[in-house]
């Protein structure tokens, strides 16, 4: 084992560069070429690679330090034969003799330089001419992939605005426009490998146009987000100019930021690679490094928080889910006395389920009034029979029976959607959940095979399950497998409400309190007992016409319960 210095290799002309991220710590084992730290010139972010395999023993610089070629940034112990005792083969030497790093470290600047060299002397006429911009010298690089096209046809740009971004395995660099003018045809596509001399874009050049050399070492956030969403037409840099200089507002959560069109993303190649591997949109990540640079830790923290939210179904306050900002709570005690108590597990689970359903399901609610005058006469006539059986007949068993008939007749309501597999799951059974209000919160026991059971059986079973729910005696199996849910507030009150679909079911029937209403029978108004029904449904699975058919059918079935026998 021998200790060797890790030195800054040839920076290809750049005097001093700033250390913007340290990628290793003391004790880390690294392979040859593993990135040790990231430095940034005014135009490119570059990673300094390890000169060999071994263990880091010391890092002698910190973020923000300025370094130049030959500076020692750390020490390492070479492992095994790799380092040997070949002391005079300095780390810096190895690094600088590495064929690629030198080119990579400097290619951005060189590309910039060449572009500068090619800039024609501005003419005074103020006219315009056509030019085809070619790829400048990439300092030894050939076949570098285009990872982003920063302009669109028709964009008005300034000289030095980035046209495309290319990426080698160590550096990301932008190829700036040598001219101010209007973008014509773009002659390369994302993913193309390009080399010096290749035609890049056609431009109408404004003669005597501005040569404003703005910083162009960063990417456009909107382009980054367009890329990650598969959109190959990123927003033009020119359009977003100016906006990008605005300071971003503080995000409400540590790692979440809504993508800001036109904002720039500051991140080195390794961080960009990591984000791509995770499928993370850099435009959404808040950088904690200097100048808001996004570090590897930021990407990891962002991915972790997104995973946690997904696994927990996202929380009610705090971190938002599905790209929705979380709710920031004020200090309520400033308004008066407060008390805090922990949510029960059930309340927390219900809150998450409600939010998950609400966010995932495009809801529509269809309303109907069912005339239950005759049904109620019949139900009341069964009171004595019920007392004998020890079962109370409420409107609920009629609703269960009517819904089972409607589900059989309109089977598009008895499905779940498997969006991952792009399949509709059709159920050949009819199990219905009933929402039960308990002192501990809402519970939904499930009555199986409702279509095969009679009214008394349904009355007995729903009363038993409701009691078990109130007594916290329900087994998990008794709360699973529902195809549809009925939530009845009829015993309490209200004229209508919009229930939330209990996803992955696709519909839920809300029942409000029946009331006597004047109903026109063609000759006069008759007093009829009307039951308000509110059918909420998942509009991905069910169309509005079918929802109206479903509630009309319920109206008919409840209006004439003899039809439930058919
Ligand atoms: N209109 C008018 N009266 C109604 C009615 C309606 N739609 N539904 C029930 N009633 C009457 C019943 O007939 C009964 O009256 P009587 O004692 O005079 O016969 C009384 O209201 C109480 O009925 P109930 O509520 O005990 O029985 P049920 O079978 O109708 O309902 C259950 C059972 C479990 C659905 C109910 O107890 C319950 O918990 N409902 C709340 C569900 C809930 O919270 N949903 C909201 C979910 S979303 O937050």
Coordinates of C-alpha atoms in Angstrom, one line a residue, residues 218-224 235 237 240-241 243-248 257-266 283:
X218 CA -26.8 25.4 -17.3
X219 CA -29.9 23.7 -18.7
X220 CA -33.4 25.0 -18.9
X221 CA -35.6 23.4 -16.3
X222 CA -38.6 23.2 -18.6
X223 CA -36.5 21.3 -21.1
X224 CA -35.4 18.9 -18.4
X235 CA -39.6 24.9 -24.4
X237 CA -34.5 28.9 -24.3
X240 CA -37.7 31.6 -21.3
X241 CA -34.9 34.1 -21.2
X243 CA -37.7 34.7 -16.5
X244 CA -34.9 32.3 -15.7
X245 CA -33.0 35.0 -13.8
X246 CA -35.9 35.5 -11.3
X247 CA -35.3 34.0 -7.9
X248 CA -37.4 31.0 -7.2
X257 CA -40.6 22.1 -6.1
X258 CA -43.1 22.5 -8.8
X259 CA -41.3 22.7 -12.1
X260 CA -40.7 26.3 -13.0
X261 CA -40.9 27.0 -16.7
X262 CA -37.7 28.7 -17.8
X263 CA -35.8 28.1 -14.6
X264 CA -32.4 26.7 -14.8
X265 CA -31.2 23.4 -13.4
X266 CA -27.8 23.4 -11.8
X283 CA -36.6 20.6 -12.3

